[in-house]
Coordinates of N, CA and C in Angstrom, one line a residue:
Chain U
A1 N -6.0 4.9 -18.5 CA -5.2 4.8 -17.2 C -6.1 4.5 -16.1
Q2 N -5.6 3.9 -15.1 CA -6.5 3.5 -13.9 C -6.4 4.7 -13.0
S3 N -7.4 4.8 -12.2 CA -7.5 5.7 -11.1 C -8.6 5.2 -10.0
V4 N -8.2 5.8 -8.9 CA -9.1 5.5 -7.6 C -9.5 6.7 -6.9
A5 N -10.6 7.0 -6.6 CA -11.1 8.1 -5.9 C -11.7 7.9 -4.6
Q6 N -11.2 8.4 -3.5 CA -11.7 8.4 -2.2 C -12.2 9.8 -2.0
P7 N -13.5 10.0 -2.1 CA -14.0 11.5 -2.0 C -13.9 12.2 -0.7
E8 N -13.8 11.3 0.3 CA -13.8 12.0 1.7 C -12.4 11.9 2.3
D9 N -11.9 13.0 2.8 CA -10.7 13.0 3.4 C -10.7 12.4 4.9
Q10 N -12.0 12.6 5.4 CA -12.2 12.1 6.7 C -13.7 11.7 6.9
V11 N -13.9 10.6 7.6 CA -15.3 10.2 8.1 C -15.2 10.0 9.6
N12 N -16.3 10.7 10.1 CA -16.5 10.6 11.5 C -17.7 9.8 11.8
V13 N -17.6 8.9 12.8 CA -18.8 8.1 13.1 C -18.7 7.7 14.6
A14 N -19.9 7.7 15.2 CA -19.9 7.2 16.6 C -19.8 5.8 16.8
E15 N -19.1 5.4 17.9 CA -19.0 3.9 18.2 C -20.4 3.3 18.2
G16 N -20.4 2.2 17.6 CA -21.6 1.4 17.5 C -22.6 1.6 16.3
N17 N -22.2 2.8 15.7 CA -23.0 3.0 14.4 C -22.3 2.5 13.2
P18 N -23.1 2.3 12.2 CA -22.5 1.7 11.0 C -21.6 2.7 10.3
L19 N -20.6 2.2 9.7 CA -19.7 3.2 8.9 C -19.6 2.8 7.5
T20 N -19.4 3.8 6.5 CA -19.0 3.6 5.2 C -17.9 4.5 4.8
V21 N -16.9 3.9 4.1 CA -15.8 4.7 3.5 C -15.9 4.4 2.1
K22 N -16.1 5.6 1.3 CA -16.4 5.5 -0.1 C -15.1 5.4 -1.0
C23 N -15.4 4.6 -2.1 CA -14.3 4.5 -3.1 C -15.0 4.3 -4.5
T24 N -14.4 5.0 -5.4 CA -14.9 4.8 -6.9 C -13.6 4.5 -7.7
Y25 N -13.7 3.9 -8.8 CA -12.6 3.6 -9.6 C -12.8 3.7 -11.1
S26 N -11.8 3.8 -11.7 CA -11.8 3.8 -13.3 C -10.6 2.9 -13.7
V27 N -11.1 2.0 -14.5 CA -10.0 1.0 -15.0 C -10.6 0.4 -16.2
S28 N -9.7 0.2 -17.3 CA -10.1 -0.7 -18.5 C -9.8 -2.1 -18.1
G29 N -10.7 -2.9 -18.6 CA -10.6 -4.3 -18.1 C -11.1 -4.6 -16.7
N30 N -10.9 -5.8 -16.3 CA -11.4 -6.3 -15.0 C -11.0 -5.5 -13.8
P31 N -11.8 -5.0 -12.9 CA -11.5 -4.1 -11.8 C -11.1 -5.1 -10.5
Y32 N -9.8 -5.3 -10.4 CA -9.5 -6.0 -9.2 C -9.3 -5.0 -8.1
L33 N -10.0 -5.1 -6.9 CA -10.1 -4.0 -6.0 C -9.7 -4.4 -4.7
F34 N -9.1 -3.6 -3.9 CA -8.5 -3.9 -2.6 C -8.8 -2.8 -1.6
W35 N -8.9 -3.3 -0.3 CA -9.0 -2.2 0.7 C -7.9 -2.6 1.8
Y36 N -7.1 -1.5 2.2 CA -6.1 -1.6 3.2 C -6.3 -0.6 4.3
V37 N -5.7 -1.0 5.4 CA -5.8 -0.1 6.6 C -4.5 0.2 7.1
Q38 N -4.2 1.4 7.5 CA -3.0 1.9 8.0 C -3.1 2.6 9.2
Y39 N -2.4 2.1 10.4 CA -2.4 2.7 11.6 C -1.1 3.6 11.7
P40 N -1.2 4.5 12.5 CA 0.0 5.6 12.5 C 1.3 4.9 12.5
N41 N 2.2 5.4 11.6 CA 3.6 4.9 11.6 C 3.8 3.4 11.3
R42 N 2.8 2.8 10.7 CA 2.8 1.4 10.4 C 2.6 1.3 8.9
G43 N 2.9 0.1 8.4 CA 2.6 -0.3 7.0 C 1.1 -0.5 6.8
L44 N 0.8 -1.0 5.6 CA -0.5 -1.2 5.3 C -0.9 -2.7 5.7
Q45 N -2.1 -2.8 6.1 CA -2.7 -4.2 6.4 C -3.9 -4.4 5.4
F46 N -3.8 -5.6 4.9 CA -4.9 -6.0 4.0 C -6.1 -6.3 4.6
L47 N -7.2 -5.7 4.1 CA -8.5 -5.9 4.7 C -9.4 -7.0 3.8
L48 N -9.5 -6.7 2.6 CA -10.3 -7.4 1.7 C -10.0 -7.2 0.3
K49 N -10.5 -8.1 -0.6 CA -10.3 -7.8 -2.0 C -11.5 -8.4 -2.8
Y50 N -11.8 -7.8 -4.0 CA -12.7 -8.4 -4.9 C -12.0 -8.6 -6.2
I51 N -12.1 -9.9 -6.5 CA -11.4 -10.3 -7.8 C -12.6 -10.8 -8.8
T52 N -13.4 -11.6 -8.3 CA -14.5 -12.1 -9.0 C -15.5 -12.8 -8.1
G53 N -16.7 -13.1 -8.6 CA -17.7 -13.7 -7.7 C -18.6 -12.8 -7.0
D54 N -19.1 -13.1 -5.8 CA -20.2 -12.2 -5.2 C -19.7 -10.8 -5.1
N55 N -20.7 -10.0 -5.1 CA -20.4 -8.5 -5.2 C -20.1 -8.1 -3.7
L56 N -20.6 -8.7 -2.8 CA -20.5 -8.4 -1.4 C -19.2 -9.2 -0.9
V57 N -18.2 -8.6 -0.5 CA -17.0 -9.2 -0.1 C -16.8 -9.1 1.4
K58 N -16.4 -10.1 2.2 CA -16.2 -10.0 3.6 C -14.8 -10.1 3.9
G59 N -14.3 -9.3 4.8 CA -12.8 -9.1 5.1 C -12.6 -9.3 6.5
S60 N -11.5 -8.8 6.9 CA -10.9 -8.9 8.3 C -11.7 -7.9 9.1
Y61 N -11.6 -8.1 10.4 CA -12.2 -7.2 11.5 C -13.6 -6.8 11.3
G62 N -14.4 -7.6 10.7 CA -15.8 -7.3 10.4 C -16.1 -6.5 9.3
F63 N -15.1 -6.0 8.5 CA -15.3 -5.2 7.4 C -15.8 -6.0 6.2
E64 N -16.7 -5.2 5.4 CA -17.1 -5.8 4.2 C -17.2 -4.8 3.2
A65 N -17.3 -5.1 1.9 CA -17.2 -4.1 0.8 C -18.2 -4.5 -0.3
E66 N -18.8 -3.7 -0.9 CA -19.8 -4.0 -2.0 C -19.3 -3.6 -3.3
F67 N -19.1 -4.5 -4.2 CA -18.7 -4.1 -5.6 C -19.9 -3.7 -6.4
N68 N -19.9 -2.5 -7.0 CA -21.0 -2.1 -7.7 C -20.5 -1.7 -9.1
K69 N -20.7 -2.6 -10.1 CA -20.2 -2.4 -11.4 C -20.8 -1.1 -12.1
S70 N -22.0 -0.9 -12.0 CA -22.7 0.1 -12.7 C -22.3 1.5 -12.2
Q71 N -22.1 1.5 -10.8 CA -21.6 2.8 -10.3 C -20.1 2.9 -10.1
T72 N -19.4 1.9 -10.6 CA -18.0 1.8 -10.5 C -17.5 2.1 -9.0
S73 N -18.2 1.4 -8.1 CA -17.8 1.8 -6.6 C -17.4 0.5 -5.9
F74 N -16.8 0.7 -4.9 CA -16.3 -0.4 -4.0 C -16.3 0.1 -2.5
H75 N -17.3 0.5 -2.0 CA -17.5 1.2 -0.7 C -17.2 0.1 0.5
L76 N -16.4 0.6 1.4 CA -16.1 -0.3 2.5 C -17.2 0.1 3.6
K77 N -17.6 -0.9 4.3 CA -18.6 -0.8 5.3 C -18.3 -1.7 6.4
K78 N -19.0 -1.3 7.7 CA -18.9 -2.1 8.8 C -20.2 -1.9 9.6
P79 N -20.9 -2.8 10.1 CA -22.3 -2.6 10.7 C -22.1 -1.9 12.0
S80 N -21.1 -2.0 12.8 CA -20.9 -1.4 14.0 C -19.4 -1.0 14.3
A81 N -19.3 0.3 14.3 CA -17.9 0.8 14.4 C -17.4 0.6 15.8
L82 N -16.0 0.5 15.9 CA -15.3 0.5 17.1 C -14.4 1.6 17.2
V83 N -14.1 2.0 18.4 CA -13.0 3.2 18.4 C -11.6 2.7 17.8
S84 N -11.4 1.4 18.0 CA -10.1 0.9 17.5 C -10.1 0.8 16.0
D85 N -11.2 1.0 15.4 CA -11.3 1.1 13.9 C -10.7 2.4 13.3
S86 N -10.4 3.4 14.2 CA -9.9 4.6 13.7 C -8.5 4.4 13.1
A87 N -8.4 4.8 12.0 CA -7.2 4.6 11.1 C -7.3 5.1 9.7
L88 N -6.3 5.0 9.0 CA -6.4 5.5 7.6 C -6.7 4.4 6.7
Y89 N -7.6 4.5 5.7 CA -8.1 3.4 4.9 C -7.8 3.8 3.5
F90 N -7.3 2.8 2.7 CA -6.9 3.1 1.4 C -7.6 2.1 0.5
C91 N -8.2 2.6 -0.5 CA -8.7 1.8 -1.7 C -7.8 1.7 -2.7
A92 N -7.7 0.5 -3.4 CA -6.6 0.3 -4.5 C -7.3 -0.6 -5.5
V93 N -6.8 -0.2 -6.8 CA -7.2 -1.1 -7.9 C -5.9 -1.5 -8.6
S94 N -6.0 -2.9 -9.0 CA -4.8 -3.6 -9.6 C -5.2 -4.0 -10.9
P95 N -4.8 -3.2 -11.9 CA -5.2 -3.5 -13.2 C -4.2 -4.4 -14.0
E96 N -4.7 -5.2 -14.8 CA -3.9 -6.2 -15.5 C -2.9 -5.4 -16.4
E97 N -3.3 -4.3 -16.9 CA -2.5 -3.5 -17.8 C -1.2 -3.0 -17.2
R98 N -1.3 -3.0 -15.8 CA -0.1 -2.6 -15.1 C 0.5 -3.7 -14.3
S99 N 0.4 -4.8 -14.8 CA 0.9 -6.1 -14.2 C 0.4 -6.2 -12.8
Y100 N -0.8 -5.7 -12.6 CA -1.4 -6.0 -11.3 C -0.9 -5.1 -10.2
I101 N -0.1 -4.2 -10.5 CA 0.5 -3.3 -9.4 C -0.6 -2.3 -9.0
P102 N -0.8 -2.3 -7.7 CA -2.0 -1.5 -7.3 C -1.7 0.0 -7.3
T103 N -2.8 0.8 -7.7 CA -2.9 2.2 -7.6 C -3.7 2.5 -6.5
F104 N -3.2 3.4 -5.5 CA -3.9 3.7 -4.4 C -4.8 5.0 -4.4
G105 N -5.9 4.9 -3.8 CA -6.5 6.3 -3.6 C -5.8 7.1 -2.5
R106 N -6.1 8.3 -2.3 CA -5.4 9.2 -1.4 C -5.7 8.8 0.0
G107 N -6.7 8.0 0.3 CA -6.9 7.6 1.7 C -8.0 8.3 2.3
T108 N -8.6 7.7 3.3 CA -9.6 8.4 4.1 C -9.4 8.1 5.6
S109 N -9.4 9.1 6.3 CA -9.1 9.0 7.8 C -10.4 8.7 8.4
L110 N -10.6 7.5 9.0 CA -11.7 7.3 9.9 C -11.5 7.5 11.3
I111 N -12.6 8.4 11.8 CA -12.4 8.6 13.2 C -13.6 8.2 13.9
V112 N -13.5 7.3 14.9 CA -14.8 6.7 15.6 C -14.6 7.2 17.0
H113 N -15.8 7.9 17.3 CA -15.9 8.6 18.6 C -16.6 7.8 19.6
P114 N -16.1 7.7 20.8 CA -16.6 6.8 21.8 C -18.0 7.3 22.2
Chain I
G1 N 0.1 -15.6 8.6 CA 0.1 -14.8 7.4 C 1.6 -14.4 7.1
A2 N 1.9 -13.9 6.0 CA 3.2 -13.7 5.4 C 3.6 -12.3 6.2
V3 N 4.9 -12.2 6.5 CA 5.5 -11.1 7.2 C 6.5 -10.5 6.3
V4 N 6.5 -9.2 6.3 CA 7.6 -8.5 5.7 C 8.1 -7.5 6.7
S5 N 9.5 -7.4 6.9 CA 10.1 -6.6 7.8 C 10.9 -5.5 7.1
Q6 N 11.1 -4.4 7.8 CA 11.9 -3.3 7.2 C 13.0 -2.9 8.3
H7 N 14.1 -2.6 7.9 CA 15.1 -2.1 8.8 C 15.9 -1.1 8.1
P8 N 16.1 0.0 8.9 CA 15.6 0.4 10.3 C 14.1 0.9 10.2
S9 N 13.5 0.9 11.4 CA 12.2 1.4 11.4 C 12.2 3.0 11.3
W10 N 13.2 3.6 11.8 CA 13.5 5.1 11.6 C 14.9 5.4 11.6
V11 N 15.2 6.4 10.9 CA 16.7 6.9 10.8 C 16.8 8.4 10.6
I12 N 17.7 9.0 11.2 CA 17.9 10.4 11.1 C 19.5 10.4 10.6
C13 N 19.6 11.3 9.6 CA 21.0 11.4 9.0 C 21.1 12.8 8.6
K14 N 22.4 13.1 8.3 CA 22.9 14.4 7.9 C 22.7 14.6 6.4
S15 N 22.4 15.8 5.9 CA 22.3 16.0 4.5 C 23.6 15.7 3.8
G16 N 23.5 15.0 2.8 CA 24.7 14.6 2.0 C 25.0 13.2 2.2
T17 N 24.6 12.6 3.2 CA 24.9 11.2 3.5 C 24.0 10.2 2.8
S18 N 24.3 8.9 2.8 CA 23.4 7.9 2.2 C 22.9 7.0 3.2
V19 N 21.7 6.6 2.8 CA 21.0 5.7 3.9 C 20.4 4.6 3.2
K20 N 20.7 3.3 3.8 CA 20.1 2.1 3.1 C 19.0 1.6 4.0
I21 N 18.0 1.2 3.3 CA 16.9 0.6 4.0 C 16.6 -0.8 3.5
E22 N 16.4 -1.7 4.3 CA 16.3 -3.2 3.9 C 14.9 -3.7 4.1
C23 N 14.5 -4.4 3.2 CA 13.1 -5.0 3.1 C 13.4 -6.5 3.0
R24 N 12.7 -7.2 3.9 CA 12.8 -8.7 3.9 C 11.5 -9.4 4.0
S25 N 11.3 -10.3 3.2 CA 10.2 -11.3 3.3 C 10.6 -12.4 4.2
L26 N 10.0 -12.5 5.4 CA 10.5 -13.4 6.4 C 10.1 -15.0 6.2
D27 N 8.9 -15.1 5.7 CA 8.6 -16.5 5.6 C 7.9 -16.9 4.2
F28 N 8.5 -16.2 3.3 CA 8.1 -16.6 1.9 C 9.0 -15.9 0.8
Q29 N 9.0 -16.5 -0.4 CA 9.7 -15.9 -1.4 C 9.0 -14.9 -2.2
A30 N 9.6 -13.9 -2.4 CA 9.0 -12.8 -3.1 C 9.6 -12.6 -4.4
T31 N 8.9 -12.8 -5.5 CA 9.4 -12.5 -6.9 C 9.6 -11.0 -7.1
T32 N 8.7 -10.3 -6.6 CA 8.6 -8.9 -6.9 C 8.4 -8.1 -5.5
M33 N 9.2 -7.1 -5.5 CA 9.0 -6.1 -4.3 C 8.8 -4.8 -4.8
F34 N 8.2 -3.9 -4.0 CA 7.7 -2.7 -4.5 C 8.2 -1.6 -3.3
W35 N 8.6 -0.6 -3.8 CA 9.1 0.6 -2.9 C 8.1 1.8 -3.1
Y36 N 7.6 2.2 -2.0 CA 6.6 3.3 -2.0 C 7.1 4.4 -1.1
R37 N 6.7 5.6 -1.4 CA 7.0 6.7 -0.6 C 5.6 7.3 -0.2
Q38 N 5.6 7.8 1.1 CA 4.3 8.3 1.6 C 4.6 9.6 2.3
F39 N 3.9 10.7 1.9 CA 4.0 12.0 2.6 C 2.9 12.0 3.7
P40 N 3.1 12.8 4.7 CA 2.0 12.9 5.7 C 0.6 13.0 5.2
K41 N -0.2 12.2 5.7 CA -1.6 12.2 5.3 C -1.9 12.2 3.8
Q42 N -1.0 11.5 3.2 CA -1.2 11.3 1.7 C -1.0 9.8 1.4
S43 N -1.3 9.5 0.0 CA -1.3 8.2 -0.3 C 0.0 7.8 -0.6
L44 N 0.1 6.5 -0.9 CA 1.4 5.9 -1.2 C 1.8 6.1 -2.6
M45 N 3.0 6.6 -2.9 CA 3.4 6.8 -4.2 C 4.4 5.7 -4.6
L46 N 4.1 4.9 -5.7 CA 5.0 3.9 -6.0 C 6.3 4.6 -6.6
M47 N 7.4 4.0 -6.1 CA 8.7 4.7 -6.6 C 9.3 3.6 -7.7
A48 N 9.3 2.4 -7.4 CA 9.9 1.4 -8.2 C 9.4 0.1 -7.9
T49 N 9.5 -0.9 -8.9 CA 9.3 -2.2 -8.8 C 10.5 -3.0 -9.0
S50 N 10.9 -3.9 -8.1 CA 12.1 -4.7 -8.3 C 11.7 -6.1 -8.4
N51 N 12.4 -6.8 -9.3 CA 12.2 -8.3 -9.5 C 13.6 -8.9 -9.2
E52 N 13.6 -9.9 -8.6 CA 14.8 -10.6 -8.1 C 15.8 -10.9 -9.4
G53 N 17.0 -10.3 -9.2 CA 18.0 -10.6 -10.2 C 17.9 -9.7 -11.4
S54 N 17.1 -8.8 -11.4 CA 17.1 -7.8 -12.5 C 17.0 -6.5 -12.1
K55 N 17.2 -5.6 -13.0 CA 17.2 -4.1 -12.6 C 15.8 -3.7 -12.2
A56 N 15.6 -2.7 -11.4 CA 14.4 -2.2 -10.9 C 13.7 -1.4 -12.0
T57 N 12.5 -1.3 -12.0 CA 11.7 -0.5 -12.9 C 11.3 0.7 -12.1
Y58 N 11.7 1.9 -12.5 CA 11.3 3.1 -11.8 C 10.1 3.8 -12.3
E59 N 9.4 4.4 -11.5 CA 8.1 5.2 -12.0 C 8.7 6.5 -12.5
Q60 N 7.9 7.1 -13.3 CA 8.2 8.4 -14.0 C 8.4 9.4 -12.8
G61 N 9.6 10.1 -13.0 CA 9.8 11.2 -12.1 C 10.7 10.7 -10.9
V62 N 10.9 9.5 -10.8 CA 11.9 9.0 -9.7 C 13.2 8.8 -10.2
E63 N 14.2 9.4 -9.6 CA 15.5 9.5 -10.0 C 16.2 8.1 -9.7
K64 N 16.6 7.3 -10.6 CA 17.2 6.0 -10.3 C 18.6 6.1 -9.7
D65 N 19.3 7.2 -10.0 CA 20.6 7.3 -9.4 C 20.6 7.8 -7.9
K66 N 19.4 8.3 -7.6 CA 19.3 8.8 -6.2 C 18.7 7.7 -5.3
F67 N 17.9 7.0 -5.9 CA 17.1 5.9 -5.2 C 17.6 4.5 -5.8
L68 N 18.7 4.1 -5.2 CA 19.2 2.8 -5.7 C 18.5 1.6 -5.0
I69 N 18.1 0.7 -6.0 CA 17.3 -0.5 -5.5 C 18.0 -1.7 -6.0
N70 N 18.3 -2.6 -5.0 CA 18.9 -3.8 -5.3 C 18.0 -5.0 -4.8
H71 N 17.7 -6.0 -5.6 CA 16.9 -7.2 -5.2 C 17.7 -8.3 -5.4
A72 N 18.6 -8.6 -4.4 CA 19.7 -9.6 -4.6 C 19.2 -11.0 -4.4
S73 N 18.1 -11.1 -3.6 CA 17.6 -12.6 -3.4 C 16.1 -12.5 -3.4
L74 N 15.4 -13.7 -3.3 CA 14.0 -13.7 -3.2 C 13.4 -13.2 -2.0
T75 N 14.3 -12.9 -1.0 CA 13.8 -12.5 0.3 C 14.3 -11.0 0.7
L76 N 15.1 -10.5 -0.1 CA 15.7 -9.2 0.3 C 15.8 -8.2 -0.9
S77 N 15.3 -7.0 -0.5 CA 15.5 -5.8 -1.4 C 15.9 -4.7 -0.7
T78 N 16.8 -3.8 -1.1 CA 17.4 -2.8 -0.5 C 17.1 -1.4 -1.3
L79 N 16.8 -0.4 -0.5 CA 16.6 1.0 -1.1 C 17.7 1.8 -0.5
T80 N 18.6 2.4 -1.2 CA 19.5 3.3 -0.8 C 19.3 4.7 -1.3
V81 N 19.1 5.6 -0.3 CA 18.9 7.0 -0.7 C 20.3 7.7 -0.7
T82 N 20.7 8.1 -1.9 CA 22.1 8.6 -2.0 C 22.1 10.1 -1.8
S83 N 23.1 10.6 -1.2 CA 23.2 12.0 -1.0 C 21.9 12.7 -0.6
A84 N 21.4 12.1 0.6 CA 20.1 12.5 0.9 C 20.0 14.1 1.2
H85 N 18.9 14.6 1.1 CA 18.5 16.0 1.4 C 17.2 16.1 2.1
P86 N 17.1 17.2 2.8 CA 15.9 17.3 3.7 C 14.5 16.9 2.9
E87 N 14.5 17.2 1.5 CA 13.3 17.0 0.8 C 13.1 15.5 0.7
D88 N 14.1 14.6 0.9 CA 13.9 13.2 0.9 C 13.3 12.6 2.1
S89 N 13.2 13.5 3.1 CA 12.5 13.0 4.3 C 11.1 12.5 4.1
S90 N 10.8 11.3 4.5 CA 9.5 10.8 4.2 C 9.3 9.3 4.8
F91 N 8.2 8.8 4.7 CA 8.0 7.4 5.2 C 8.1 6.5 3.9
Y92 N 9.1 5.6 3.9 CA 9.3 4.7 2.9 C 8.7 3.3 3.3
I93 N 8.0 2.9 2.4 CA 7.3 1.5 2.6 C 7.6 0.5 1.4
C94 N 7.9 -0.6 1.9 CA 8.1 -1.6 0.8 C 7.1 -2.7 1.0
S95 N 6.9 -3.4 -0.1 CA 5.9 -4.5 -0.1 C 6.4 -5.7 -1.0
A96 N 6.0 -6.8 -0.7 CA 6.4 -8.0 -1.5 C 5.2 -8.8 -1.9
R97 N 5.4 -9.3 -3.2 CA 4.3 -10.2 -3.6 C 4.9 -11.6 -3.6
R98 N 4.0 -12.5 -3.1 CA 4.5 -13.9 -2.9 C 4.6 -14.5 -4.1
R99 N 5.6 -15.3 -4.2 CA 6.0 -16.2 -5.4 C 4.9 -17.3 -5.4
T100 N 4.0 -17.4 -6.4 CA 3.1 -18.6 -6.5 C 2.9 -18.7 -8.0
S101 N 2.2 -19.7 -8.5 CA 1.8 -19.8 -9.7 C 0.5 -19.2 -10.0
G102 N 0.1 -19.0 -11.2 CA -1.1 -18.4 -11.5 C -1.1 -16.8 -11.5
S103 N -2.3 -16.2 -11.7 CA -2.3 -14.8 -11.8 C -1.8 -14.1 -10.6
P104 N -0.9 -13.1 -10.8 CA -0.5 -12.3 -9.5 C -1.6 -11.5 -8.9
V105 N -2.6 -11.3 -9.5 CA -3.6 -10.4 -8.8 C -4.3 -11.3 -7.8
Y106 N -4.3 -12.5 -7.9 CA -4.9 -13.3 -6.7 C -4.0 -13.4 -5.5
N107 N -2.8 -12.9 -5.6 CA -1.8 -12.8 -4.5 C -1.7 -11.4 -3.8
E108 N -1.8 -11.5 -2.6 CA -1.8 -10.2 -1.9 C -0.4 -9.7 -2.0
Q109 N -0.3 -8.4 -1.7 CA 1.0 -7.7 -1.4 C 1.0 -7.6 0.0
F110 N 2.1 -7.9 0.5 CA 2.3 -7.8 2.0 C 3.3 -6.6 2.3
F111 N 2.8 -5.8 3.1 CA 3.6 -4.5 3.3 C 4.3 -4.6 4.6
G112 N 5.6 -4.0 4.4 CA 6.5 -3.8 5.5 C 6.0 -2.7 6.6
P113 N 6.4 -2.5 7.7 CA 6.0 -1.6 8.6 C 6.4 -0.2 8.3
G114 N 7.3 0.0 7.4 CA 7.8 1.4 6.9 C 9.0 1.8 7.7
T115 N 9.6 2.7 7.1 CA 10.9 3.3 7.7 C 10.7 4.9 7.7
R116 N 10.9 5.5 8.8 CA 10.7 6.9 8.8 C 12.2 7.6 8.6
L117 N 12.3 8.3 7.5 CA 13.6 8.8 7.2 C 13.5 10.4 7.5
T118 N 14.4 10.9 8.2 CA 14.5 12.3 8.5 C 16.0 12.7 8.1
V119 N 16.1 13.7 7.2 CA 17.3 14.2 6.8 C 17.4 15.6 7.4
L120 N 18.5 15.8 8.1 CA 18.7 17.1 8.7 C 19.5 18.1 7.8

């Protein structure tokens, strides 16, 4: 069975500093990985995905994520955080064995301080 | 980009009543729609998957008679919470997968803005 772990409930970072939101996964077969962001009382917005190809994936709003097969990780990163990046971030894996229906991590609250 | 709408955005109802939530893909056809439930500060829990013209597939532990799902067209799916109780209060989010050829994993799921249900 597939699973996604986001080990941090909350990440705090100062504006302008780099940020990392961690995600590790477990899946049999190819790991199709996604990151989504959710603002309060809103649905999820797609940030980026890894299907195949380069391990470094660039997405929306300056975010990127690095796929690391040996560490089974897909950490979300941004070189310089903005206060407006404060939100809830979800990592997800979409396994073929589940018809590509995503399984979400529990989410990480990112707080960027001015 | 593709847009998914939900209606209503919030609803308050009395215990024992039924509530219907609509999910529409506004500018694309969705072969598959998904219904999720989200508790405060928690992840999304998949409730069911619905395909146009067929019965929904419910996840384990989700009562199909309580959460009725209808996917009548390629742009509309509805979730009806029947005989709602306070424990059904939650944030319900739908998503739609765009209809294209090829592997579905290459296609994003587009999420609606969610519906906040409060049962008194």
